[in-house]
PDB file of C-alpha atoms and ligand atoms in Angstrom:
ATOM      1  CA  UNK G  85     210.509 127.437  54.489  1.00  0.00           C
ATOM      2  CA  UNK G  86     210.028 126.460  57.980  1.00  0.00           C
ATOM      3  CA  UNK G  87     207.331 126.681  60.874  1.00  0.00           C
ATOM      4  CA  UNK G  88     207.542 126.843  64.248  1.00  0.00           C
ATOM      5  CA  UNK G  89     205.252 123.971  65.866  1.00  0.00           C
ATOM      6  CA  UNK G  90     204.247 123.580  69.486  1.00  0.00           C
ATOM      7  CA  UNK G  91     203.243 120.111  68.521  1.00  0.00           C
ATOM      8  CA  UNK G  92     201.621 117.155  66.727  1.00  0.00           C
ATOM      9  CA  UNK G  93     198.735 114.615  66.983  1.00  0.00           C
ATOM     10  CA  UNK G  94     198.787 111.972  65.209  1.00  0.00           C
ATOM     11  CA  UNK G  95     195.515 110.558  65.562  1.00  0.00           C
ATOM     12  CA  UNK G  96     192.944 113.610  66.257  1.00  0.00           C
ATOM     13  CA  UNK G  97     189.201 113.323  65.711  1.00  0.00           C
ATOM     14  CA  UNK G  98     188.034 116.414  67.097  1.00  0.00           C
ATOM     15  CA  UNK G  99     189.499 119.070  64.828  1.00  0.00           C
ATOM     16  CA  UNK G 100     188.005 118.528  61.704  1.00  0.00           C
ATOM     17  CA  UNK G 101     186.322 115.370  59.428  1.00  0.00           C
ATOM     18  CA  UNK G 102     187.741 111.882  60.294  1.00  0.00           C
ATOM     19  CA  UNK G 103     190.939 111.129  61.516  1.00  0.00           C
ATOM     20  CA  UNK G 104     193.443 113.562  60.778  1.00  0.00           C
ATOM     21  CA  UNK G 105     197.320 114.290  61.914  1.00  0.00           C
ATOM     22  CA  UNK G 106     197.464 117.494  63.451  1.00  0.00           C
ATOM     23  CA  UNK G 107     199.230 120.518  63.884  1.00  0.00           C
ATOM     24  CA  UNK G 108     199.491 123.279  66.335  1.00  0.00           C
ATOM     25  CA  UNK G 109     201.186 126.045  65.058  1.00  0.00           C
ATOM     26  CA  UNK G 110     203.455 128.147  67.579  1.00  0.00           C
ATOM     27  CA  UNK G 111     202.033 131.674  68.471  1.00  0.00           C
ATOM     28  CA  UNK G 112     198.496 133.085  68.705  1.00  0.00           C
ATOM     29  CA  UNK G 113     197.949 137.518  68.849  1.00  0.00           C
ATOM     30  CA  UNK G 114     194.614 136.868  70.808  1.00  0.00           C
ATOM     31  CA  UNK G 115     194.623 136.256  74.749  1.00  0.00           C
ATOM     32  CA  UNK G 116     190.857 134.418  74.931  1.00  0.00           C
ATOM     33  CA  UNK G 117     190.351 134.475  78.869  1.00  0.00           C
ATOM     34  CA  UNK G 118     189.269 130.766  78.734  1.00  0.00           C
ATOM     35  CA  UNK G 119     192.270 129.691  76.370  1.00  0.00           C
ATOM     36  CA  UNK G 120     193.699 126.249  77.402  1.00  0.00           C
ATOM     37  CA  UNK G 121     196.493 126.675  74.969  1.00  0.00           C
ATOM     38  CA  UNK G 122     198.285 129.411  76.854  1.00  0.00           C
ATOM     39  CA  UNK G 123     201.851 127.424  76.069  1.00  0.00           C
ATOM     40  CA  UNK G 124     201.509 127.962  72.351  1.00  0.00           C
ATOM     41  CA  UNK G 125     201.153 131.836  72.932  1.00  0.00           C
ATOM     42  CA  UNK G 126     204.701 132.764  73.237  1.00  0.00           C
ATOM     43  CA  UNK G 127     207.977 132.452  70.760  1.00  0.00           C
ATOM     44  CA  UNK G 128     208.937 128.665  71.537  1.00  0.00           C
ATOM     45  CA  UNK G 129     208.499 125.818  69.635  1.00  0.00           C
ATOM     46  CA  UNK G 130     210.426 123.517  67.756  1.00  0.00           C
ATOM     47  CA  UNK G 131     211.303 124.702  64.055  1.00  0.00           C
ATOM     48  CA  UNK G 132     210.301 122.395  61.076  1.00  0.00           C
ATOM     49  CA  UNK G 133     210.578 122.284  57.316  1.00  0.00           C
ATOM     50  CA  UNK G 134     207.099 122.174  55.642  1.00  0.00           C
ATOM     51  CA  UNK G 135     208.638 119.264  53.953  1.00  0.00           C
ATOM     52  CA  UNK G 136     209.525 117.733  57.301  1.00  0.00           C
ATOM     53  CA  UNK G 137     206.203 118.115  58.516  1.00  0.00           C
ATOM     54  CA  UNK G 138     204.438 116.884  55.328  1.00  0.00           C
ATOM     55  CA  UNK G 139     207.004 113.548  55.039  1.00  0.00           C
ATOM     56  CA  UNK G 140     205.699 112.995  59.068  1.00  0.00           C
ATOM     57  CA  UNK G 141     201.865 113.697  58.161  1.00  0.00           C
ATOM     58  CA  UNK G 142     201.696 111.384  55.889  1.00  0.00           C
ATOM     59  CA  UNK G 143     202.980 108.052  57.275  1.00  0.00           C
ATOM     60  CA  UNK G 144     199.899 108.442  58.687  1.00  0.00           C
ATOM     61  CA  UNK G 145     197.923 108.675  55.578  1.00  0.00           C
ATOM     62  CA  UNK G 146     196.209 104.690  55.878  1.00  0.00           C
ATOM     63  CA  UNK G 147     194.398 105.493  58.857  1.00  0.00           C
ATOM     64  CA  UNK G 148     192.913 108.922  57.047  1.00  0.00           C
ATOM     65  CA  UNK G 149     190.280 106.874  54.886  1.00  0.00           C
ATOM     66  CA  UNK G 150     188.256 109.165  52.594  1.00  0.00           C
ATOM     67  CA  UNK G 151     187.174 111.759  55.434  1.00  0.00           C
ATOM     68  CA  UNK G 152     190.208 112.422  57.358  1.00  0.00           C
ATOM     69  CA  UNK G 153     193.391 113.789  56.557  1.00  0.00           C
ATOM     70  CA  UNK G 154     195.835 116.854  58.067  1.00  0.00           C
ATOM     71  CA  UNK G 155     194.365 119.699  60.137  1.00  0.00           C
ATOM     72  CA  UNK G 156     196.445 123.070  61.109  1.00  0.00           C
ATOM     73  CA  UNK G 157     196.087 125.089  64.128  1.00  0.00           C
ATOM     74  CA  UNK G 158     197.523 126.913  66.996  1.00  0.00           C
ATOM     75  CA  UNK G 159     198.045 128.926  68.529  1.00  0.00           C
ATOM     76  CA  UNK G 160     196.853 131.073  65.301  1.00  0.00           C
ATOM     77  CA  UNK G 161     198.489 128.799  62.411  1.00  0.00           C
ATOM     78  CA  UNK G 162     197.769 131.659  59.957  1.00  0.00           C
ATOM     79  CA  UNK G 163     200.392 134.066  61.733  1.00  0.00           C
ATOM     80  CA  UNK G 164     202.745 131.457  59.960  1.00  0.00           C
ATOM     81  CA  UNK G 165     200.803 131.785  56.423  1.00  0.00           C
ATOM     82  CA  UNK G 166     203.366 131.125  54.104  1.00  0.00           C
ATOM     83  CA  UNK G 167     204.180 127.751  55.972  1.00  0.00           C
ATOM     84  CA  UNK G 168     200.885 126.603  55.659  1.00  0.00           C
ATOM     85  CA  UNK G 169     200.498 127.256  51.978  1.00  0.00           C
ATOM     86  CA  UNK G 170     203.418 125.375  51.704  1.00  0.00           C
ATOM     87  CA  UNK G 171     202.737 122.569  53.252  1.00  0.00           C
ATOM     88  CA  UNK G 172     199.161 122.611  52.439  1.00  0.00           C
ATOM     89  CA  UNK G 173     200.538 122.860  48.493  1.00  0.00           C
ATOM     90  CA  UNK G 174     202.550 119.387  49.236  1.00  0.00           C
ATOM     91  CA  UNK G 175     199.709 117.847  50.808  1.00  0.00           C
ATOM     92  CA  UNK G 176     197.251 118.220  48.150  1.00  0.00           C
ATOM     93  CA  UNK G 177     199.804 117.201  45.385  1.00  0.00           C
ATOM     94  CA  UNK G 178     199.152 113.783  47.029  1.00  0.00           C
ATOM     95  CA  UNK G 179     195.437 114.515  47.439  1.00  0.00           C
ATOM     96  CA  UNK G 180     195.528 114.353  51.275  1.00  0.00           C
ATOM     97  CA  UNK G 181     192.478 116.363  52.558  1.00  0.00           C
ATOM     98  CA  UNK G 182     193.289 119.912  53.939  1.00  0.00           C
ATOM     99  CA  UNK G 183     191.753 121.829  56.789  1.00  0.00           C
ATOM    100  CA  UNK G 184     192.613 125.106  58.692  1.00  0.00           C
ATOM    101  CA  UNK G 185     191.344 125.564  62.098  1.00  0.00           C
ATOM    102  CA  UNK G 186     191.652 129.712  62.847  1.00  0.00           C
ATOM    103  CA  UNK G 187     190.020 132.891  63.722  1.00  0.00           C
ATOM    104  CA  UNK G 188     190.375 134.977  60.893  1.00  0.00           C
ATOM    105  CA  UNK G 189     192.306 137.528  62.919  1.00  0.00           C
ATOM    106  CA  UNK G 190     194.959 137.601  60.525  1.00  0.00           C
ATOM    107  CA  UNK G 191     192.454 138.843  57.306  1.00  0.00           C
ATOM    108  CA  UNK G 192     192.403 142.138  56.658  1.00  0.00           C
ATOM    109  CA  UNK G 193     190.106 142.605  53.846  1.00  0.00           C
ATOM    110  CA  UNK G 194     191.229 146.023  52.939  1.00  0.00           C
ATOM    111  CA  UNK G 195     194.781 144.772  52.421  1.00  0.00           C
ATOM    112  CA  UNK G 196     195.299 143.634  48.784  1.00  0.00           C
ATOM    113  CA  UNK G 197     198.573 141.439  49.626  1.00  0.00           C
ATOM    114  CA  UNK G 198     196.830 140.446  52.649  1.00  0.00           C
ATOM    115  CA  UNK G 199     193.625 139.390  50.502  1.00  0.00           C
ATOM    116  CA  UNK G 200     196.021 137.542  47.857  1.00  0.00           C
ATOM    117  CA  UNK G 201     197.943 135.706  50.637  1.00  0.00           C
ATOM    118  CA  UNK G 202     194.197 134.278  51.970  1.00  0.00           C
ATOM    119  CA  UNK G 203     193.277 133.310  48.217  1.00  0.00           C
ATOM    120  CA  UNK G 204     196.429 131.283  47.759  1.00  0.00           C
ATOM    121  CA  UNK G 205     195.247 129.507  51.068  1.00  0.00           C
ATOM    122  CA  UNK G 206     192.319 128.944  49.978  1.00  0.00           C
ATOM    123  CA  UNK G 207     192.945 126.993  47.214  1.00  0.00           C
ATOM    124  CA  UNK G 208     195.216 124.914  48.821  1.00  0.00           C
ATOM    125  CA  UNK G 209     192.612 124.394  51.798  1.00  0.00           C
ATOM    126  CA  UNK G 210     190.105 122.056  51.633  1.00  0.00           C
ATOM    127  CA  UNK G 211     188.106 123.048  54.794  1.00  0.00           C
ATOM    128  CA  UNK G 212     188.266 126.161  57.336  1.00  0.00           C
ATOM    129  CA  UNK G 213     187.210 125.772  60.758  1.00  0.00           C
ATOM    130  CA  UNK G 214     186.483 129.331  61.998  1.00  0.00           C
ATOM    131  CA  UNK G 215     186.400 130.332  65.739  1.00  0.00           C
ATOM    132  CA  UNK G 216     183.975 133.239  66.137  1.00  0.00           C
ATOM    133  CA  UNK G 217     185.057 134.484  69.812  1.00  0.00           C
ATOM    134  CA  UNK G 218     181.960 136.514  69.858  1.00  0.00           C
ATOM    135  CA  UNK G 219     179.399 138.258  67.630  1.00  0.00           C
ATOM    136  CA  UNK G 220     179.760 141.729  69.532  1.00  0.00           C
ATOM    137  CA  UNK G 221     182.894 143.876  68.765  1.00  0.00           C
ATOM    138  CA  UNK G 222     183.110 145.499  72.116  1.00  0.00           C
ATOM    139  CA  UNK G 223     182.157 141.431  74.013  1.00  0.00           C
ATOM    140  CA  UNK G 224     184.744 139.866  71.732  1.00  0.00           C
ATOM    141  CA  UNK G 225     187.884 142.606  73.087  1.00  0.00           C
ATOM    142  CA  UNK G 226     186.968 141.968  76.123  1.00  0.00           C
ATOM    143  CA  UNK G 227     187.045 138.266  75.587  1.00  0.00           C
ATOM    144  CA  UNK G 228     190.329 137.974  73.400  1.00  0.00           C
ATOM    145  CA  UNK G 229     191.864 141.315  73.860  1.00  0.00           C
ATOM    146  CA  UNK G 230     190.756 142.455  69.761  1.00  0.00           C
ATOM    147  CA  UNK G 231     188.448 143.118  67.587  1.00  0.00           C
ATOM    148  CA  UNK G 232     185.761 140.763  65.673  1.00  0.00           C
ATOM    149  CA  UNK G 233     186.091 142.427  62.345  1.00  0.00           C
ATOM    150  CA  UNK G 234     189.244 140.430  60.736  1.00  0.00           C
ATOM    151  CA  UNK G 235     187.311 137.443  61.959  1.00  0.00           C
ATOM    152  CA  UNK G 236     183.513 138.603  60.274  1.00  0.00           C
ATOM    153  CA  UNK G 237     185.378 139.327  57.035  1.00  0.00           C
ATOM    154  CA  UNK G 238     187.295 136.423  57.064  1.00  0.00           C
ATOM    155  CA  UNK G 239     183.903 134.507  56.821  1.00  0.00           C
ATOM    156  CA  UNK G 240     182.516 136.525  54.380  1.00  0.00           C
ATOM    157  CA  UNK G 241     185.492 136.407  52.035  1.00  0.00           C
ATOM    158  CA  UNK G 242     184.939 132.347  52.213  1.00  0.00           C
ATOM    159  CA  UNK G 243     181.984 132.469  51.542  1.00  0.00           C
ATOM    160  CA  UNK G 244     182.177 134.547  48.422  1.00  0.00           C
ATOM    161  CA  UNK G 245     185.078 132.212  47.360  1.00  0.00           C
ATOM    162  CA  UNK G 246     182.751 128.814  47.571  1.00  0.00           C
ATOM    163  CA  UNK G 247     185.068 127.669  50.768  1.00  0.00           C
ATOM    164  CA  UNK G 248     183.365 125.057  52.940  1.00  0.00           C
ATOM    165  CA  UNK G 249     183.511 126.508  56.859  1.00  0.00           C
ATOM    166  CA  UNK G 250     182.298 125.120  60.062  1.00  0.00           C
ATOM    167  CA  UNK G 251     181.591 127.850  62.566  1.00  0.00           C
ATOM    168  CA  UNK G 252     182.968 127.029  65.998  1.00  0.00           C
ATOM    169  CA  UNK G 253     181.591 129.121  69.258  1.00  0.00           C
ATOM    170  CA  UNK G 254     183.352 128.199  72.719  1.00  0.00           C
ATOM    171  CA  UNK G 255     180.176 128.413  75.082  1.00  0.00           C
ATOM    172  CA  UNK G 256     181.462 130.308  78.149  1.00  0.00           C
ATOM    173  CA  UNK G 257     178.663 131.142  81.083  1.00  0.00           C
ATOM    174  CA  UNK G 258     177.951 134.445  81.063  1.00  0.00           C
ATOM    175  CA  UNK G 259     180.323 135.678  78.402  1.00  0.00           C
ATOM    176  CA  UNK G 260     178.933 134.228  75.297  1.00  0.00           C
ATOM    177  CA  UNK G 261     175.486 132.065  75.860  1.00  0.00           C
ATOM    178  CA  UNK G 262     173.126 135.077  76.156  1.00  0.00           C
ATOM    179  CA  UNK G 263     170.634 133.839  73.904  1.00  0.00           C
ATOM    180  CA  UNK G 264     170.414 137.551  72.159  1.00  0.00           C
ATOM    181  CA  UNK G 265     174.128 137.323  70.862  1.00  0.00           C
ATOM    182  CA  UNK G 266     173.569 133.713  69.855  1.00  0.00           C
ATOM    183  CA  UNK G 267     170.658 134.579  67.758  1.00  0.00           C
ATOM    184  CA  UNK G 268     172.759 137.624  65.973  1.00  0.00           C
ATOM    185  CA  UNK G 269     175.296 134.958  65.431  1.00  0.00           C
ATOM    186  CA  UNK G 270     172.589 132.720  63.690  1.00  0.00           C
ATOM    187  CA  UNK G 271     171.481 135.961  61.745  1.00  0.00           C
ATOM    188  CA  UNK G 272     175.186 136.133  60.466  1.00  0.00           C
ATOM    189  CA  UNK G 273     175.683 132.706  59.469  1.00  0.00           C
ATOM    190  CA  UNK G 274     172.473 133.258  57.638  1.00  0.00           C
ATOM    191  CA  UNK G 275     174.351 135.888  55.287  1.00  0.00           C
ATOM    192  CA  UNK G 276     176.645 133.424  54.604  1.00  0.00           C
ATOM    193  CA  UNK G 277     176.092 130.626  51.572  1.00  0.00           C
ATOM    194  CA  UNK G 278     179.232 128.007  52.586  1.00  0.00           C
ATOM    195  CA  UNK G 279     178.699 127.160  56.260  1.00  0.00           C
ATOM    196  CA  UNK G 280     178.479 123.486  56.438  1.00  0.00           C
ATOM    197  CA  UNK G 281     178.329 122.805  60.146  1.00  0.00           C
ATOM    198  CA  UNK G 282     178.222 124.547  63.091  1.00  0.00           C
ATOM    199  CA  UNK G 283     180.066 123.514  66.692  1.00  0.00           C
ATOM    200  CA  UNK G 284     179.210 124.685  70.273  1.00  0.00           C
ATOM    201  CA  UNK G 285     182.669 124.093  71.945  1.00  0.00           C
ATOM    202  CA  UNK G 286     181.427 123.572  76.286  1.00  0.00           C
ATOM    203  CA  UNK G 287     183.625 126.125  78.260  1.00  0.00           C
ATOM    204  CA  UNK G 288     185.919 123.743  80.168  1.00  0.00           C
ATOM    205  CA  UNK G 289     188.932 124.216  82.556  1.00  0.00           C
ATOM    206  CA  UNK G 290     191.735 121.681  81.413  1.00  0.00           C
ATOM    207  CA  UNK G 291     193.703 124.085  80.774  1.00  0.00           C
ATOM    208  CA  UNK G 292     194.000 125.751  83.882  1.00  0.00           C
ATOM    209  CA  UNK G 293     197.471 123.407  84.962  1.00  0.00           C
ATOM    210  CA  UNK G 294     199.387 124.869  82.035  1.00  0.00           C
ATOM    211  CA  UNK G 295     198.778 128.450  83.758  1.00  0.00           C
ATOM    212  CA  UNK G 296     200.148 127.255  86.453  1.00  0.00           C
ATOM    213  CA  UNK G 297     203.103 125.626  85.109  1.00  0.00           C
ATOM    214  CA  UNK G 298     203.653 129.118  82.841  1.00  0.00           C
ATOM    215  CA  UNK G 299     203.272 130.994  86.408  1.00  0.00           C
ATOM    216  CA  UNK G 300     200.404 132.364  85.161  1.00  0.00           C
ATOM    217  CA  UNK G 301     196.876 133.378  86.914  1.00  0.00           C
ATOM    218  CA  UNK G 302     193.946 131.697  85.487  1.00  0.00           C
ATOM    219  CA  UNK G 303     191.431 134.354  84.110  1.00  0.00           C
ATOM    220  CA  UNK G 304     188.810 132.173  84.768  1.00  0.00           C
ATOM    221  CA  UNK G 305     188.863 130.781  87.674  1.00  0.00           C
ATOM    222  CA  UNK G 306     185.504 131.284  89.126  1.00  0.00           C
ATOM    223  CA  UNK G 307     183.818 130.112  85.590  1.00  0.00           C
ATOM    224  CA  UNK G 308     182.206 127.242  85.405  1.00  0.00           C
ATOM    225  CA  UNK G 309     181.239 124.684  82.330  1.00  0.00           C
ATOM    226  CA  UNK G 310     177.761 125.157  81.160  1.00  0.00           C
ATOM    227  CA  UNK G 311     175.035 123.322  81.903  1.00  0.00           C
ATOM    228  CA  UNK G 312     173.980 120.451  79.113  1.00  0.00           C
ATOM    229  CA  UNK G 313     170.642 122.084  78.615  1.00  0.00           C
ATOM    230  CA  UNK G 314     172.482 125.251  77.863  1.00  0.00           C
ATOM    231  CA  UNK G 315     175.005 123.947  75.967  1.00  0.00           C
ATOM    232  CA  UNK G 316     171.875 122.061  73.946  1.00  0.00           C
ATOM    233  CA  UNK G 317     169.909 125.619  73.865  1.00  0.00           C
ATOM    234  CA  UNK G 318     172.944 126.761  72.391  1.00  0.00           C
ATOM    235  CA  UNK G 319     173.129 124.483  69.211  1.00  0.00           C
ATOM    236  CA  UNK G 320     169.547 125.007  68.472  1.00  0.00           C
ATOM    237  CA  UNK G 321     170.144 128.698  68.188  1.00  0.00           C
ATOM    238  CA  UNK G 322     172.865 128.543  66.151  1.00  0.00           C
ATOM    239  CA  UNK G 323     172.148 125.483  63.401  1.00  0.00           C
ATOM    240  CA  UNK G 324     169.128 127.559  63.809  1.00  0.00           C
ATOM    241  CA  UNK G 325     166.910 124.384  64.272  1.00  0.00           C
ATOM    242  CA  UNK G 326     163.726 126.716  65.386  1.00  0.00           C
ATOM    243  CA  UNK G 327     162.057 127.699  68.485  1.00  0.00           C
ATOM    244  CA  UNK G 328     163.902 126.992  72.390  1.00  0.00           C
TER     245      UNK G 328
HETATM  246  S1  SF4 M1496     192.821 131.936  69.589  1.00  0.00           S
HETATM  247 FE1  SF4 M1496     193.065 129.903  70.499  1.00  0.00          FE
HETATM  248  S2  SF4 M1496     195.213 129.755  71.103  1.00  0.00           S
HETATM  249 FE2  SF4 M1496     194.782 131.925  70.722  1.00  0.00          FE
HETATM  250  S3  SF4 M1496     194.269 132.742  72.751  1.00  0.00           S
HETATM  251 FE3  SF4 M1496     192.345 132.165  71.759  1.00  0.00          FE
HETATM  252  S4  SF4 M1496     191.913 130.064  72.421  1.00  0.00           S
HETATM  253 FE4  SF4 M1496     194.099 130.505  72.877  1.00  0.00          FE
END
């Protein structure tokens, strides 16, 4: 079985507990206006064996101590599913910790194989970091170009299966730090039993040279990072750490 990658970190600290090896999966089926990983939308990328990948991850494995270890994502690494099982399955046969870092979009919950495909994940996964793009269906098309639903049930389905999750939220000015649809947000995470931590991701525009390497126009352009007081507004709302 192979993957296609975009690329690897060997020493990441941001995507996931500890230090971990990570790796970004080729290919994403969302367009989020603020992406700054435009180059790992299309079909390029560099194919590996899982086996490849996991002999690589795990020269690394002294500097993973007891919280770190190997963290997928994209792109959207669960367009490449069956890779990730795979490599997730040789990883934990050597008891390296495991951690996805997706948006659910590719769960559909009313798709048995689909639902069986996610459960074999799951067991294989240690941690899931999900993205919600945005707690309104109608906000999050405009923002990514589909639907929140995959994404909603995705969360759901871990937490009915006992998986840990942190909830991640990009905070983009006037897209998605009203402090209504943060609050709804909080009132969903509150349905759910498994959510261990949640992140407020600051808007920011690093990305916006790899647009113009691809030749592409930056969405964003006149959007600019939030403020610290929102971004700290924002994390009360959603660890739900009372009044703001
Ligand atoms: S899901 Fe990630 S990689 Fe895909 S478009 Fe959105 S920000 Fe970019």
């Amino acid at each position: 079985m192979t993957g296609r990658i975009h690329s690897f970190e060997s020493f990441g600290t941001v995507d996931g507990p500890g230090i971990r090896f990570v790796v970004f999966l080729q290919g994403c089926p969302l367009r989020c206006l603020y992406c700054h990983n435009p180059d790992t939308w299309g079909h390029g990328g560099q194919e590996y064996t899982a086996d490849e990948v996991f002999v690589r991850a795990l020269k690394y494995r002294n500097y993973f101590g007891d919280k770190g270890g190997v963290t997928v994502t994209g792109g959207e690494p669960l367009l490449q599913i069956d890779f990730v099982i795979e490599l997730f399955k040789l990883l934990k046969s050597k008891g390296v910790h495991t951690c996805v870092d997706t948006s659910g979009i590719t769960f559909r919950g009313s798709d048995a194989e689909c639902v069986k495909k996610h459960e074999a994940l799951a067991e294989v996964t240690d941690l899931f970091l999900l993205d919600i793009k945005h707690i309104d269906e109608d906000a999050c098309k405009k923002l990514t170009g589909h639907s929140n639903r995959n994404t909603l049930d995705f969360a759901k389905f871990l937490s009915e299966n006992g998986k840990k999750m942190w909830i991640r939220q990009v905070l983009v000015p006037g897209y998605t730090d009203s402090e209504d649809s943060l609050q709804r947000t909080r009132a969903f995470l509150d349905t759910l039993d498994t959510v261990e931590k949640v992140e407020v991701l600051p808007y920011h525009t690093l990305g916006v040279v790899k647009y113009e390497k691809l030749g592409l126009e930056y969405p964003f352009k006149d959007v600019e990072a939030p403020t610290k007081e929102n971004v700290l507004k924002a994390k009360r709302i959603l660890r739900g750490e009372g009044e703001v």
